[in-house]
Amino acid sequence: MSRSTVSPPDRWAPALWGGLAVGTACVAAVLAGGLAATTLPVLLGSIVTRAGMDAMGAACVGAALLGVLLPLGPGPGARELTRLERSVDRALVGLGGVWLVLTLVGVAFRTAEAYGRPVSGIGGAELGLFVTQFGAGRGLLLTAGCTAAVLVCGALRLHEPHRVQLRIPLVAALLGLVTPTVTGHAGTEADHELAVITVALHVGAASMWVGGLGAMLLLVRRREMLDVAVPRFSRLAGVCVFTVGITGVANAVLRLESPAALVTTGYGWLIVAKTVCIGGLGALGWLARHRLMTGRTPVLRWASAEVSLMAVTLGIAAALTQSG
């Protein structure tokens, strides 16, 4: 491998990661008892759109975060930075568009789930009531607005890169990811305020960790760019890992009636599986960043494995929203 370039993951890697997230979410939701409250087509539609939304949202967060970690402008490596800037902006447009479509389709499936009907039995009146009277519906509507903001910011930046700072779509993407979570189960907990805060921190930290690493793997092509991005991301990732762990424990305590529920309920088993995955991610993350920092080869293989395990974790997290 050249000292100035890095070998990117296989071009099908993003599809593999997305498929892992969606497939894991579907299997986990069914095994955890999701069919007790709805039919299989509606459950699968809800979980596929939710897992897809989470994956696209994390990818948008990661793309914008990468641009923030690598300040763009004149100076050494300006040509490569300009290429990276264009890649980030195109990613925001493409990912934001898919995220918006998945959110709108998700509204239909979540409405069908709320009313206990097939999607074909849902009309405009039911959709209107769901997005105005149900907390989950209002959350999805707000997510659609945030997603549209990410898409518009990316499109504007493609024409005038300095017109919109990347921090704006980054914040919009984080809000779009957090909103459906805090308006779902967390918003109905007895300790409402604490539940909302912990789940918001959990989702935000996880999306920066997952998205940031994935964006570096897919978009950064030059060794000198990695030399700048990796130390900054490593510090941020350490904070994210700590935050994900602490808030994950807090969320479990708030949601589970007793420690025994970890092994006696579907929700508990999902928490156990997610905890195991996060433990594995911590080990893989340390190894990947150590190799990236020292230039050891194969540089990105371990990081790719980490993102694959992250995709599985995202799927489990999506399934958690359908149980409990």
Tab-separated table of C-alpha atoms in Angstrom, residues 11-309:
chain	number	residue	atom	x	y	z
A	11	ARG	CA	-17.651	-0.855	-2.977
A	12	TRP	CA	-20.451	-3.090	-1.754
A	13	ALA	CA	-19.535	-2.465	1.875
A	14	PRO	CA	-22.250	0.187	2.478
A	15	ALA	CA	-24.915	-2.189	1.116
A	16	LEU	CA	-23.555	-4.961	3.331
A	17	TRP	CA	-23.643	-2.734	6.410
A	18	GLY	CA	-27.181	-1.585	5.653
A	19	GLY	CA	-28.312	-5.151	5.021
A	20	LEU	CA	-26.801	-6.291	8.316
A	21	ALA	CA	-28.628	-3.557	10.217
A	22	VAL	CA	-32.002	-4.246	8.579
A	23	GLY	CA	-31.694	-8.042	8.709
A	24	THR	CA	-30.653	-8.041	12.358
A	25	ALA	CA	-33.501	-5.698	13.235
A	26	CYS	CA	-36.105	-7.913	11.563
A	27	VAL	CA	-34.890	-11.147	13.159
A	28	ALA	CA	-34.479	-9.564	16.596
A	29	ALA	CA	-37.918	-7.933	16.516
A	30	VAL	CA	-39.646	-11.207	15.660
A	31	LEU	CA	-37.690	-13.218	18.243
A	32	ALA	CA	-38.374	-10.598	20.923
A	33	GLY	CA	-42.139	-10.942	20.479
A	34	GLY	CA	-42.937	-8.069	18.153
A	35	LEU	CA	-45.680	-10.116	16.484
A	36	ALA	CA	-47.734	-10.029	19.692
A	37	ALA	CA	-48.896	-6.511	18.865
A	38	THR	CA	-49.184	-6.518	15.071
A	39	THR	CA	-49.047	-8.627	11.902
A	40	LEU	CA	-45.835	-9.778	10.236
A	41	PRO	CA	-46.046	-7.465	7.160
A	42	VAL	CA	-46.668	-4.387	9.304
A	43	LEU	CA	-43.985	-5.373	11.824
A	44	LEU	CA	-41.413	-5.969	9.083
A	45	GLY	CA	-42.346	-2.729	7.335
A	46	SER	CA	-42.014	-0.758	10.568
A	47	ILE	CA	-38.722	-2.341	11.564
A	48	VAL	CA	-37.161	-2.140	8.081
A	49	THR	CA	-37.988	1.539	7.741
A	50	ARG	CA	-36.821	2.279	11.290
A	51	ALA	CA	-33.525	0.419	10.860
A	52	GLY	CA	-33.023	2.095	7.493
A	53	MET	CA	-33.744	5.506	9.008
A	54	ASP	CA	-31.216	4.907	11.771
A	55	ALA	CA	-28.576	3.762	9.286
A	56	MET	CA	-29.122	6.717	6.950
A	57	GLY	CA	-29.228	9.145	9.861
A	58	ALA	CA	-25.966	7.840	11.307
A	59	ALA	CA	-24.389	8.044	7.850
A	60	CYS	CA	-25.478	11.685	7.480
A	61	VAL	CA	-24.098	12.484	10.931
A	62	GLY	CA	-20.824	10.782	10.023
A	63	ALA	CA	-20.434	12.594	6.691
A	64	ALA	CA	-21.065	16.009	8.237
A	65	LEU	CA	-18.872	15.183	11.235
A	66	LEU	CA	-15.988	14.223	8.955
A	67	GLY	CA	-16.163	17.630	7.310
A	68	VAL	CA	-16.137	19.307	10.714
A	69	LEU	CA	-13.133	17.237	11.857
A	70	LEU	CA	-11.245	18.249	8.708
A	71	PRO	CA	-11.651	22.041	8.395
A	72	LEU	CA	-11.825	22.837	4.710
A	73	GLY	CA	-10.018	25.737	3.087
A	74	PRO	CA	-6.736	26.860	1.513
A	75	GLY	CA	-3.423	25.417	2.635
A	76	PRO	CA	-1.509	22.134	2.364
A	77	GLY	CA	-3.660	19.403	0.895
A	78	ALA	CA	-6.268	21.904	-0.297
A	79	ARG	CA	-6.978	19.899	-3.449
A	80	GLU	CA	-7.707	16.714	-1.517
A	81	LEU	CA	-9.782	18.670	0.993
A	82	THR	CA	-11.855	20.110	-1.848
A	83	ARG	CA	-12.448	16.601	-3.207
A	84	LEU	CA	-13.460	15.454	0.245
A	85	GLU	CA	-15.780	18.434	0.626
A	86	ARG	CA	-17.594	17.542	-2.583
A	87	SER	CA	-17.862	13.915	-1.499
A	88	VAL	CA	-19.381	14.963	1.831
A	89	ASP	CA	-21.916	17.229	0.127
A	90	ARG	CA	-22.944	14.547	-2.377
A	91	ALA	CA	-23.269	12.051	0.451
A	92	LEU	CA	-25.559	14.405	2.375
A	93	VAL	CA	-27.804	14.813	-0.663
A	94	GLY	CA	-27.988	11.103	-1.484
A	95	LEU	CA	-28.268	9.807	2.071
A	96	GLY	CA	-30.630	12.605	3.086
A	97	GLY	CA	-32.941	11.802	0.185
A	98	VAL	CA	-33.098	8.098	1.071
A	99	TRP	CA	-33.601	8.972	4.748
A	100	LEU	CA	-36.529	11.256	3.891
A	101	VAL	CA	-38.220	8.594	1.755
A	102	LEU	CA	-37.794	5.960	4.481
A	103	THR	CA	-39.245	8.351	7.063
A	104	LEU	CA	-42.346	9.041	4.989
A	105	VAL	CA	-42.858	5.331	4.258
A	106	GLY	CA	-42.274	4.644	7.948
A	107	VAL	CA	-45.154	6.993	8.826
A	108	ALA	CA	-47.514	4.767	6.835
A	109	PHE	CA	-46.355	1.568	8.529
A	110	ARG	CA	-46.367	3.086	12.014
A	111	THR	CA	-49.889	4.399	11.385
A	112	ALA	CA	-51.023	0.922	10.350
A	113	GLU	CA	-49.388	-0.457	13.490
A	114	ALA	CA	-51.099	2.117	15.709
A	115	TYR	CA	-54.548	1.387	14.250
A	116	GLY	CA	-54.086	-2.382	13.972
A	117	ARG	CA	-54.771	-2.435	10.241
A	118	PRO	CA	-52.858	-3.357	7.085
A	119	VAL	CA	-51.204	-0.475	5.271
A	120	SER	CA	-53.798	-0.735	2.487
A	121	GLY	CA	-56.492	0.036	5.065
A	122	ILE	CA	-54.960	3.349	6.110
A	123	GLY	CA	-56.337	6.562	4.654
A	124	GLY	CA	-55.549	10.247	4.823
A	125	ALA	CA	-57.635	10.759	7.960
A	126	GLU	CA	-55.702	8.132	9.900
A	127	LEU	CA	-52.366	9.501	8.695
A	128	GLY	CA	-53.369	13.004	9.691
A	129	LEU	CA	-54.439	11.929	13.164
A	130	PHE	CA	-51.291	9.868	13.663
A	131	VAL	CA	-48.872	12.713	12.895
A	132	THR	CA	-50.839	15.228	14.970
A	133	GLN	CA	-52.280	13.264	17.910
A	134	PHE	CA	-49.704	10.493	18.505
A	135	GLY	CA	-46.317	11.248	20.035
A	136	ALA	CA	-44.607	8.783	17.700
A	137	GLY	CA	-46.290	10.398	14.701
A	138	ARG	CA	-45.251	13.900	15.708
A	139	GLY	CA	-41.731	12.616	16.217
A	140	LEU	CA	-41.608	11.144	12.709
A	141	LEU	CA	-42.974	14.377	11.261
A	142	LEU	CA	-40.218	16.344	12.991
A	143	THR	CA	-37.674	13.827	11.739
A	144	ALA	CA	-38.928	14.362	8.186
A	145	GLY	CA	-38.381	18.091	8.647
A	146	CYS	CA	-34.846	17.565	9.941
A	147	THR	CA	-34.100	15.160	7.107
A	148	ALA	CA	-35.356	17.662	4.554
A	149	ALA	CA	-33.051	20.252	6.149
A	150	VAL	CA	-30.062	17.910	5.715
A	151	LEU	CA	-31.004	17.353	2.076
A	152	VAL	CA	-31.420	21.075	1.365
A	153	CYS	CA	-28.145	21.957	3.098
A	154	GLY	CA	-26.286	19.374	1.035
A	155	ALA	CA	-27.854	20.642	-2.200
A	156	LEU	CA	-27.012	24.256	-1.373
A	157	ARG	CA	-23.434	23.327	-0.549
A	158	LEU	CA	-23.016	21.576	-3.896
A	159	HIS	CA	-23.625	24.920	-5.605
A	160	GLU	CA	-22.103	27.262	-3.006
A	161	PRO	CA	-19.924	25.271	-0.568
A	162	HIS	CA	-19.325	28.155	1.824
A	163	ARG	CA	-22.952	29.256	2.020
A	164	VAL	CA	-23.893	26.650	4.647
A	165	GLN	CA	-21.531	25.452	7.378
A	166	LEU	CA	-21.411	21.687	7.847
A	167	ARG	CA	-22.317	22.120	11.507
A	168	ILE	CA	-25.883	22.937	10.409
A	169	PRO	CA	-26.664	19.606	8.662
A	170	LEU	CA	-24.759	17.849	11.464
A	171	VAL	CA	-27.088	19.307	14.097
A	172	ALA	CA	-30.143	18.687	11.897
A	173	ALA	CA	-29.148	15.031	11.416
A	174	LEU	CA	-28.585	14.531	15.147
A	175	LEU	CA	-32.000	16.041	15.911
A	176	GLY	CA	-33.606	13.870	13.248
A	177	LEU	CA	-32.161	10.736	14.852
A	178	VAL	CA	-33.013	11.692	18.420
A	179	THR	CA	-36.579	12.910	17.860
A	180	PRO	CA	-38.406	9.604	17.134
A	181	THR	CA	-36.606	7.971	20.048
A	182	VAL	CA	-37.467	10.548	22.697
A	183	THR	CA	-41.070	10.729	21.484
A	184	GLY	CA	-41.447	6.949	21.688
A	185	HIS	CA	-40.900	4.736	24.730
A	186	ALA	CA	-38.747	7.295	26.551
A	187	GLY	CA	-41.523	9.855	26.494
A	188	THR	CA	-43.889	7.522	28.334
A	189	GLU	CA	-41.580	6.482	31.173
A	190	ALA	CA	-42.380	7.396	34.757
A	191	ASP	CA	-39.057	9.272	35.008
A	192	HIS	CA	-39.859	11.151	31.821
A	193	GLU	CA	-37.162	13.842	31.930
A	194	LEU	CA	-34.337	11.489	32.872
A	195	ALA	CA	-35.408	8.946	30.256
A	196	VAL	CA	-35.498	11.560	27.492
A	197	ILE	CA	-32.078	12.968	28.413
A	198	THR	CA	-30.364	9.594	28.636
A	199	VAL	CA	-31.828	8.225	25.415
A	200	ALA	CA	-30.983	11.453	23.537
A	201	LEU	CA	-27.371	11.286	24.716
A	202	HIS	CA	-27.242	7.564	23.912
A	203	VAL	CA	-28.499	7.967	20.348
A	204	GLY	CA	-26.410	11.064	19.658
A	205	ALA	CA	-23.171	9.519	20.910
A	206	ALA	CA	-23.791	6.229	19.079
A	207	SER	CA	-24.530	7.966	15.775
A	208	MET	CA	-21.327	10.043	15.921
A	209	TRP	CA	-19.300	6.942	16.775
A	210	VAL	CA	-20.853	4.757	14.054
A	211	GLY	CA	-21.223	7.426	11.401
A	212	GLY	CA	-17.833	9.013	11.949
A	213	LEU	CA	-15.905	5.779	11.509
A	214	GLY	CA	-17.968	4.732	8.504
A	215	ALA	CA	-17.427	8.113	6.828
A	216	MET	CA	-13.663	7.916	7.314
A	217	LEU	CA	-13.569	4.431	5.818
A	218	LEU	CA	-15.585	5.375	2.746
A	219	LEU	CA	-14.577	8.961	1.995
A	220	VAL	CA	-10.958	9.458	3.064
A	221	ARG	CA	-8.456	8.313	0.444
A	222	ARG	CA	-5.199	10.033	1.439
A	223	ARG	CA	-2.910	9.037	4.295
A	224	GLU	CA	-2.309	12.670	5.276
A	225	MET	CA	-6.044	13.190	5.690
A	226	LEU	CA	-6.266	10.161	7.973
A	227	ASP	CA	-3.324	11.507	9.947
A	228	VAL	CA	-5.433	14.576	10.726
A	229	ALA	CA	-8.840	12.935	11.146
A	230	VAL	CA	-7.917	9.848	13.191
A	231	PRO	CA	-6.501	11.593	16.295
A	232	ARG	CA	-9.475	13.964	16.432
A	233	PHE	CA	-11.987	11.187	15.893
A	234	SER	CA	-10.262	8.919	18.415
A	235	ARG	CA	-10.702	11.498	21.166
A	236	LEU	CA	-14.345	11.999	20.226
A	237	ALA	CA	-14.932	8.248	19.917
A	238	GLY	CA	-13.608	7.708	23.431
A	239	VAL	CA	-16.154	10.157	24.810
A	240	CYS	CA	-18.888	8.541	22.694
A	241	VAL	CA	-18.059	5.027	23.913
A	242	PHE	CA	-18.179	6.173	27.543
A	243	THR	CA	-21.477	8.027	26.964
A	244	VAL	CA	-23.075	5.074	25.143
A	245	GLY	CA	-22.116	2.729	27.982
A	246	ILE	CA	-23.335	4.932	30.831
A	247	THR	CA	-26.594	5.972	29.175
A	248	GLY	CA	-27.246	2.395	28.033
A	249	VAL	CA	-27.096	1.199	31.635
A	250	ALA	CA	-29.344	4.069	32.731
A	251	ASN	CA	-31.904	3.302	30.025
A	252	ALA	CA	-31.961	-0.372	30.991
A	253	VAL	CA	-32.534	0.482	34.653
A	254	LEU	CA	-35.412	2.775	33.728
A	255	ARG	CA	-37.055	0.267	31.378
A	256	LEU	CA	-36.613	-3.046	33.206
A	257	GLU	CA	-38.725	-3.889	36.246
A	258	SER	CA	-35.988	-6.050	37.801
A	259	PRO	CA	-32.563	-7.523	36.944
A	260	ALA	CA	-34.278	-10.859	36.256
A	261	ALA	CA	-36.062	-9.227	33.319
A	262	LEU	CA	-32.753	-9.320	31.450
A	263	VAL	CA	-33.232	-13.052	30.885
A	264	THR	CA	-37.004	-13.423	31.167
A	265	THR	CA	-38.217	-10.855	28.622
A	266	GLY	CA	-37.569	-10.266	24.942
A	267	TYR	CA	-36.554	-6.690	25.689
A	268	GLY	CA	-34.035	-7.925	28.260
A	269	TRP	CA	-32.450	-10.362	25.831
A	270	LEU	CA	-32.063	-7.581	23.280
A	271	ILE	CA	-30.287	-5.461	25.896
A	272	VAL	CA	-27.944	-8.358	26.674
A	273	ALA	CA	-27.188	-8.843	22.961
A	274	LYS	CA	-26.598	-5.130	22.473
A	275	THR	CA	-24.280	-5.019	25.493
A	276	VAL	CA	-22.198	-7.885	24.109
A	277	CYS	CA	-21.938	-6.095	20.761
A	278	ILE	CA	-20.849	-2.849	22.394
A	279	GLY	CA	-18.177	-4.711	24.330
A	280	GLY	CA	-16.879	-6.198	21.097
A	281	LEU	CA	-16.988	-2.779	19.464
A	282	GLY	CA	-14.827	-1.324	22.203
A	283	ALA	CA	-12.136	-3.940	21.580
A	284	LEU	CA	-12.298	-3.652	17.787
A	285	GLY	CA	-12.332	0.135	17.978
A	286	TRP	CA	-9.154	0.241	20.033
A	287	LEU	CA	-7.407	-2.132	17.627
A	288	ALA	CA	-8.588	-0.306	14.494
A	289	ARG	CA	-7.552	3.124	15.715
A	290	HIS	CA	-4.207	1.782	16.939
A	291	ARG	CA	-3.487	0.396	13.472
A	292	LEU	CA	-4.641	3.601	11.765
A	293	MET	CA	-2.388	5.682	13.997
A	294	THR	CA	0.699	3.497	13.462
A	295	GLY	CA	0.147	2.875	9.743
A	296	ARG	CA	0.181	-0.898	10.150
A	297	THR	CA	-1.364	-2.958	7.353
A	298	PRO	CA	-4.012	-3.960	6.554
A	299	VAL	CA	-4.995	-0.547	7.851
A	300	LEU	CA	-8.753	-0.559	7.387
A	301	ARG	CA	-9.668	-4.233	7.724
A	302	TRP	CA	-10.299	-4.065	11.452
A	303	ALA	CA	-12.174	-0.778	11.109
A	304	SER	CA	-14.447	-2.397	8.485
A	305	ALA	CA	-15.147	-5.246	10.897
A	306	GLU	CA	-15.996	-2.666	13.560
A	307	VAL	CA	-18.520	-0.934	11.299
A	308	SER	CA	-20.072	-4.308	10.415
A	309	LEU	CA	-20.561	-5.055	14.109
